[in-house]
Coordinates of C-alpha atoms and ligand atoms in Angstrom, one line a residue:
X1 CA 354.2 102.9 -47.1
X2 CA 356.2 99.7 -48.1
X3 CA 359.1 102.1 -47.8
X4 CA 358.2 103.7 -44.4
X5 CA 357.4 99.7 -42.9
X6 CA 361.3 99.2 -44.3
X7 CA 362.8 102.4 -42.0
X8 CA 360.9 101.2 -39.4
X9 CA 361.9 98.1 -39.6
X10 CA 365.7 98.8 -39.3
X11 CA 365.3 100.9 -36.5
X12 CA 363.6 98.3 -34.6
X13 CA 366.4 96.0 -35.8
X14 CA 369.7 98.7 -34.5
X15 CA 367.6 99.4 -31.4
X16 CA 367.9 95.6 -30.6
X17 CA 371.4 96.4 -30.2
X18 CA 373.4 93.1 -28.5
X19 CA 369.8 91.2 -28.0
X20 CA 370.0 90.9 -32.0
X21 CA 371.8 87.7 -31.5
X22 CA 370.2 86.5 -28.4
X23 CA 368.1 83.9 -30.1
X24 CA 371.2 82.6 -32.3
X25 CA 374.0 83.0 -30.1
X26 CA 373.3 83.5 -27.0
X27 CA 376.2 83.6 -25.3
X28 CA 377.9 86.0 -27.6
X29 CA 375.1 88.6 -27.0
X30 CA 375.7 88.4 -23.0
X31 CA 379.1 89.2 -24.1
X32 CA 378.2 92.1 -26.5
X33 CA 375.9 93.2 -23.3
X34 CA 379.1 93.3 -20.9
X35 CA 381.4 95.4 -23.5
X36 CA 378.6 97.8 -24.3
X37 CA 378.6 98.5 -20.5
X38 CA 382.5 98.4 -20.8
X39 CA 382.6 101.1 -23.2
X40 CA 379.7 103.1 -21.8
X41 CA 381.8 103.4 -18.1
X42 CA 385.2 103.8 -20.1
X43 CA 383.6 106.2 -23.1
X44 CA 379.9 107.5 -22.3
X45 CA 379.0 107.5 -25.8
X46 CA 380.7 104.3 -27.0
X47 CA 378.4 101.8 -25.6
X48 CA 375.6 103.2 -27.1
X49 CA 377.6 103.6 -30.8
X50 CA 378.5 99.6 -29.9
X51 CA 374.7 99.2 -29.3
X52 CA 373.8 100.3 -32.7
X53 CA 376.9 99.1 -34.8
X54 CA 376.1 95.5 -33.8
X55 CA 373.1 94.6 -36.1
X56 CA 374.2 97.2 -38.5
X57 CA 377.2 95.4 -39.0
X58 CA 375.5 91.9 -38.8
X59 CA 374.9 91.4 -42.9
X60 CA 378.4 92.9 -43.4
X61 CA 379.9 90.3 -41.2
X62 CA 377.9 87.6 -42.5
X63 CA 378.6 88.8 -46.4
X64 CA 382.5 88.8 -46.3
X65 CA 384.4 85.6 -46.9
X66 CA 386.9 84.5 -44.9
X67 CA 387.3 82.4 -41.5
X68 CA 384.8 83.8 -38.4
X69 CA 387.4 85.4 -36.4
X70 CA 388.4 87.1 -39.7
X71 CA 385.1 88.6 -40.4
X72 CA 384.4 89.8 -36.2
X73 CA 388.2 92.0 -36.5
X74 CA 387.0 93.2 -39.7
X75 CA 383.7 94.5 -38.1
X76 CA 386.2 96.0 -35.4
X77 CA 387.6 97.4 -38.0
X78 CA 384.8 99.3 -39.1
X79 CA 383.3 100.3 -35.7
X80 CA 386.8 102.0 -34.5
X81 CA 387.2 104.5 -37.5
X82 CA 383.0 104.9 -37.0
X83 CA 383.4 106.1 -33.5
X84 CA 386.9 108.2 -34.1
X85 CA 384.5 110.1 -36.7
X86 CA 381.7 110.5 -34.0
X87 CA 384.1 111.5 -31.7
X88 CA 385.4 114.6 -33.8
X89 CA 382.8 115.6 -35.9
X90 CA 379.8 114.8 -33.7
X91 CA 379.9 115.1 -30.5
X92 CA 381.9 118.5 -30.1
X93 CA 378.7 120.5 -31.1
X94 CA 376.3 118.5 -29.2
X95 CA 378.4 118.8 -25.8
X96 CA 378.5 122.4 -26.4
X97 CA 374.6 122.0 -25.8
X98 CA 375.5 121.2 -22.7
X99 CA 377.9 123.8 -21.9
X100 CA 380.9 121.2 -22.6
X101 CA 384.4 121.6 -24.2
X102 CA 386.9 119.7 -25.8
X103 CA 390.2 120.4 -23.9
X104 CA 392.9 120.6 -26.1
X105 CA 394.6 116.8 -26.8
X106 CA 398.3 118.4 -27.9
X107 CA 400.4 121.2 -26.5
X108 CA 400.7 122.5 -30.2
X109 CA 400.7 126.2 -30.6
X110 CA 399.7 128.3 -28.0
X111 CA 398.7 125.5 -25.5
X112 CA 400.6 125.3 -22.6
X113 CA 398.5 122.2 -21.2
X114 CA 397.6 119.0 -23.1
X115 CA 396.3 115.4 -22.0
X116 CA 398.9 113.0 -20.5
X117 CA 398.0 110.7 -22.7
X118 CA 396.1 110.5 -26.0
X119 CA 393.9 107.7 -24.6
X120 CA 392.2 110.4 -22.1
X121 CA 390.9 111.8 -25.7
X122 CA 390.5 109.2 -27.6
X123 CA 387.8 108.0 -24.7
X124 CA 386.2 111.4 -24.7
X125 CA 387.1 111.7 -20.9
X126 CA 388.3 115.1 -21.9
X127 CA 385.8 117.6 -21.3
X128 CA 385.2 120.8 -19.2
X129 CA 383.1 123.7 -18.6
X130 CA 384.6 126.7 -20.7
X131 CA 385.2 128.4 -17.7
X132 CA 387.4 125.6 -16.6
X133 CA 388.8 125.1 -19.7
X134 CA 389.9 128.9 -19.7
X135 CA 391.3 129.2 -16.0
X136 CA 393.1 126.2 -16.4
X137 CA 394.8 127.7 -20.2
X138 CA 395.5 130.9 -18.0
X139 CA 397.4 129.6 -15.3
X140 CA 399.5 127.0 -18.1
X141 CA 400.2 130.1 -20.0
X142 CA 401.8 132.0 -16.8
X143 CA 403.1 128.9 -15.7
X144 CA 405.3 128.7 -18.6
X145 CA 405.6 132.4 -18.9
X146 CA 408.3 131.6 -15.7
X147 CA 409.7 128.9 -17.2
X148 CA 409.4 128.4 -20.8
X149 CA 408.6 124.9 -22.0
X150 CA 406.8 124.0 -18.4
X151 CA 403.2 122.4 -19.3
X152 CA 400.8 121.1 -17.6
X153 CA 399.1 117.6 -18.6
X154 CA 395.8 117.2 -17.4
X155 CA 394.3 113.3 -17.1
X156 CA 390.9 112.7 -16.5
X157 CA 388.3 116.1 -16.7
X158 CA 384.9 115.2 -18.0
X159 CA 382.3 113.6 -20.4
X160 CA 380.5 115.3 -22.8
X161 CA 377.2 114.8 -21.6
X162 CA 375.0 115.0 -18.9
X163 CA 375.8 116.8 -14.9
X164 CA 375.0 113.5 -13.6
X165 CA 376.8 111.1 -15.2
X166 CA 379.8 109.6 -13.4
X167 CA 383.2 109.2 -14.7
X168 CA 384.2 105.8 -13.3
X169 CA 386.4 105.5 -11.2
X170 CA 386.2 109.3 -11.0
X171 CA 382.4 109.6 -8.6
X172 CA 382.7 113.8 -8.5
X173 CA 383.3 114.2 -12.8
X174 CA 380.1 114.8 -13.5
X175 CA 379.6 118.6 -14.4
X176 CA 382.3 119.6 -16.4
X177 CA 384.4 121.2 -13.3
X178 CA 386.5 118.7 -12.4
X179 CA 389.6 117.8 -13.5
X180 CA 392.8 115.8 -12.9
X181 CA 396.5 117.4 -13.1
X182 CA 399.6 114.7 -13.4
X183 CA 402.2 115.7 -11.1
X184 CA 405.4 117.4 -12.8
X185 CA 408.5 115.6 -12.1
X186 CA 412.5 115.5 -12.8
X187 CA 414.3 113.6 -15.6
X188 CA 416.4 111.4 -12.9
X189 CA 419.2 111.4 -15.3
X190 CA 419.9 115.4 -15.8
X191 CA 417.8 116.5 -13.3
X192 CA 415.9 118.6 -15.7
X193 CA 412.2 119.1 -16.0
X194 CA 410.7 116.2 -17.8
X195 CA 407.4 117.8 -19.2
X196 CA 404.7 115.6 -20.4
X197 CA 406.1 112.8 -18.3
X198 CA 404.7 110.8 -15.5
X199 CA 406.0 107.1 -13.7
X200 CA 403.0 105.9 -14.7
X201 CA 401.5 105.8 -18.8
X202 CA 397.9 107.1 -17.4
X203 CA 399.0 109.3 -14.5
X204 CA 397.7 107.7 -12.1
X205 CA 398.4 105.2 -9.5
X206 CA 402.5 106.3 -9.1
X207 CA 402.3 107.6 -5.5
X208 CA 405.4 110.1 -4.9
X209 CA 406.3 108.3 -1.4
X210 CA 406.3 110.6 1.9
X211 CA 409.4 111.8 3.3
X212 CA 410.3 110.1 6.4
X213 CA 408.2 111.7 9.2
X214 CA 405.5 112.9 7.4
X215 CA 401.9 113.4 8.5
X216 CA 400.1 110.0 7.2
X217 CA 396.4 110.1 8.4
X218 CA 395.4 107.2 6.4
X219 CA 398.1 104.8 7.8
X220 CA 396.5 101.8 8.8
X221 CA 393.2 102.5 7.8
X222 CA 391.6 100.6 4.8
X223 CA 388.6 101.6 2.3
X224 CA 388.0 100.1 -1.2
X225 CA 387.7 103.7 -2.6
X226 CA 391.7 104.4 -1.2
X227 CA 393.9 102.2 -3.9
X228 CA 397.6 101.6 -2.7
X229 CA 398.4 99.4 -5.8
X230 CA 401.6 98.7 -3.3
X231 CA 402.4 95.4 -6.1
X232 CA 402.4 98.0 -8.4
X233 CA 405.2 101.1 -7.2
X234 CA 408.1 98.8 -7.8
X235 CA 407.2 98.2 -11.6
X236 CA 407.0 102.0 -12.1
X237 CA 410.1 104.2 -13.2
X238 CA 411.3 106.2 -10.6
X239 CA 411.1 109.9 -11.6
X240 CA 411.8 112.8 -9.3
X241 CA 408.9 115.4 -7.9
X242 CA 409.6 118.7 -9.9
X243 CA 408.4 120.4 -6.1
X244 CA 409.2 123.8 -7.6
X245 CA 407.3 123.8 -10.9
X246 CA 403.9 121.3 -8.6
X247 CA 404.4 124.4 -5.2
X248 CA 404.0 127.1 -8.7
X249 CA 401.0 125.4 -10.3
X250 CA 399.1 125.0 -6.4
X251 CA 400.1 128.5 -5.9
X252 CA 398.7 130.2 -9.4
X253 CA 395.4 127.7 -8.8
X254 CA 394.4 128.5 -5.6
X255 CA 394.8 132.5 -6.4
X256 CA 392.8 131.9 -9.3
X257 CA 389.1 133.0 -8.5
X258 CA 387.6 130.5 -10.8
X259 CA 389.1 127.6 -8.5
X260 CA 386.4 126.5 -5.9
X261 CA 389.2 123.9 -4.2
X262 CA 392.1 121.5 -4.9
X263 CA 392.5 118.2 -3.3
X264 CA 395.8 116.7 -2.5
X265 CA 397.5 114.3 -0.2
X266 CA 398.6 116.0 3.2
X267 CA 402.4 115.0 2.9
X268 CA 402.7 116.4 -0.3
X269 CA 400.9 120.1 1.0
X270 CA 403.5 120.3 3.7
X271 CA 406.2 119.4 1.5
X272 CA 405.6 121.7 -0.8
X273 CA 404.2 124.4 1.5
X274 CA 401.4 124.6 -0.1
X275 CA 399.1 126.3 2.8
X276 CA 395.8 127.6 1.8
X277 CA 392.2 127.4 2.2
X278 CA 391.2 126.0 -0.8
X279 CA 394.3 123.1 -0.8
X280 CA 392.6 120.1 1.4
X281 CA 392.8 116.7 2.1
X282 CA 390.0 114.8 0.3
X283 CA 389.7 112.3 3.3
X284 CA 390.6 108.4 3.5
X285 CA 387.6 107.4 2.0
X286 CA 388.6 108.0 -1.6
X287 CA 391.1 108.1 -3.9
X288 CA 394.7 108.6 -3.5
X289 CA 395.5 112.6 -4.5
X290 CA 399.8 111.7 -4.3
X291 CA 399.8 110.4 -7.5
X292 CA 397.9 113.5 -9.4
X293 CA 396.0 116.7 -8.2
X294 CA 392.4 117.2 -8.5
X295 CA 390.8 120.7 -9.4
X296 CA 387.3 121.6 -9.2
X297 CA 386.4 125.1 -10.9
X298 CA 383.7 127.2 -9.9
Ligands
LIG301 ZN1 389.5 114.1 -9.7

């Protein structure tokens, strides 16, 4: 009994999560509050690890010796390896309750397609349907079937869990079916393919610029959803768009029966002649779509 009062106990204490230290710190547990949401947009699962962790780690903390700030990295310390081993061990089998898949992080082996960057993994924003994860290997493998060495490096897919759950800032990754392709570009110094490389370190928000004359139906025309990030193009390296290795990947995609429809800035579509039914323009009420290409898989 005494031992079943003690479980229960705990439990009550670790489902307190940041409120544990509302009464003797409360501005540190309003704090706590904001990260776990932090972690729950950037991470699904994290938040609620974070929720957890925090009175779980409280007599730790409190035990080692050692200045404050000491003891709060240590407890960082403790949570990041905790989550890393979450992350690999358990949540691959419970996603694939829910008819998710890990992509794969590397292009080791047989992969012709990897993540961008290992952040897009490490946050678990990597997940797909099976069948999206297997039309999207298909057309990497006959994309590099043409031209060895060409990969594809997706960014953003999915979350484990859930068909409702939004991937911020991402409003349409809920379901395992979406998913974000970097552009390919040039190495500006031998004008050779550069794979796995992108302007920007996350993919996103390095706008290939239109070529003079160019259809622009969003000139002028302001929503909070369309980012220009205008401060932000100058910081960027300049790499060159790879059009004939980008016109090959929109070509293979839109064949592909398992793709429902690809999204992607007008300008770039004409430029790279990519003309067919399924290629659109995702209007001027959301994001950007010249700085990646977004997929959505039957
Ligand atoms: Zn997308």
């Amino acid at each position: 009994m005494a031992v079943r009062t003690g479980i229960g106990r705990s439990a009550g204490l670790l489902a307190l999560g940041p409120f544990f230290y509302l009464r003797r710190a409360p501005a540190a547990a309003i704090v706590l509050v904001l990260l776990v949401l932090l972690l729950t947009a950037l991470t699904q699962l994290g938040g609620l690890l974070l929720w957890l962790a925090l009175p779980a780690l409280d007599p730790l903390v409190r035990a080692m010796p050692g200045p404050r700030a000491l003891r709060l990295l240590a407890a960082a310390g403790l949570f990041v390896p905790a989550y890393l081993a979450v992350s690999l061990v358990i949540i691959p089998p419970l996603a694939a309750q829910f008819g998710r898949v890990p992509l794969p992080c590397g292009y080791r082996g047989e992969n012709a397609y990897g993540a961008l960057t290992a952040a897009t993994c490490l946050a678990n924003r990597h997940y797909a349907s099976p069948a999206a994860r297997d039309a999207l290997s298909a057309t990497a493998t006959r994309l590099a079937a043409e031209v060895p060495g060409r990969r594809i490096s997706y960014l953003d897919s999915g979350f484990p869990f859930f068909a409702w759950f939004p991937m911020l800032p991402h409003l349409s990754h809920t379901d395992g079916r979406k998913v974000d392709l970097a552009l390919f570009f040039l190495d500006p110094a031998t004008g050779r393919p550069a794979p796995g490389r992108a302007p920007s370190p996350i993919g996103y928000w390095a706008y290939v610029p239109p070529d003079p004359g160019a259809a622009l139906p969003c000139n002028g025309r302001k929503s909070w959803l369309r980012w220009d990030f205008h401060w932000l193009q100058p910081l960027l390296p300049a790499l060159r768009l790879d059009e004939a290795a980008q016109a090959a990947l929109l070509k293979d995609l839109a064949a592909s029966p398992q793709v429902r429809r690809i999204l992607i800035e007008p300008h770039l579509k004409a430029r790279l002649g990519a003309d067919h039914p399924k290629i659109r323009f995702q209007g001027c009420a959301a994001a950007r779509h010249d700085d990646h290409v977004h997929i959505e898989f039957r």
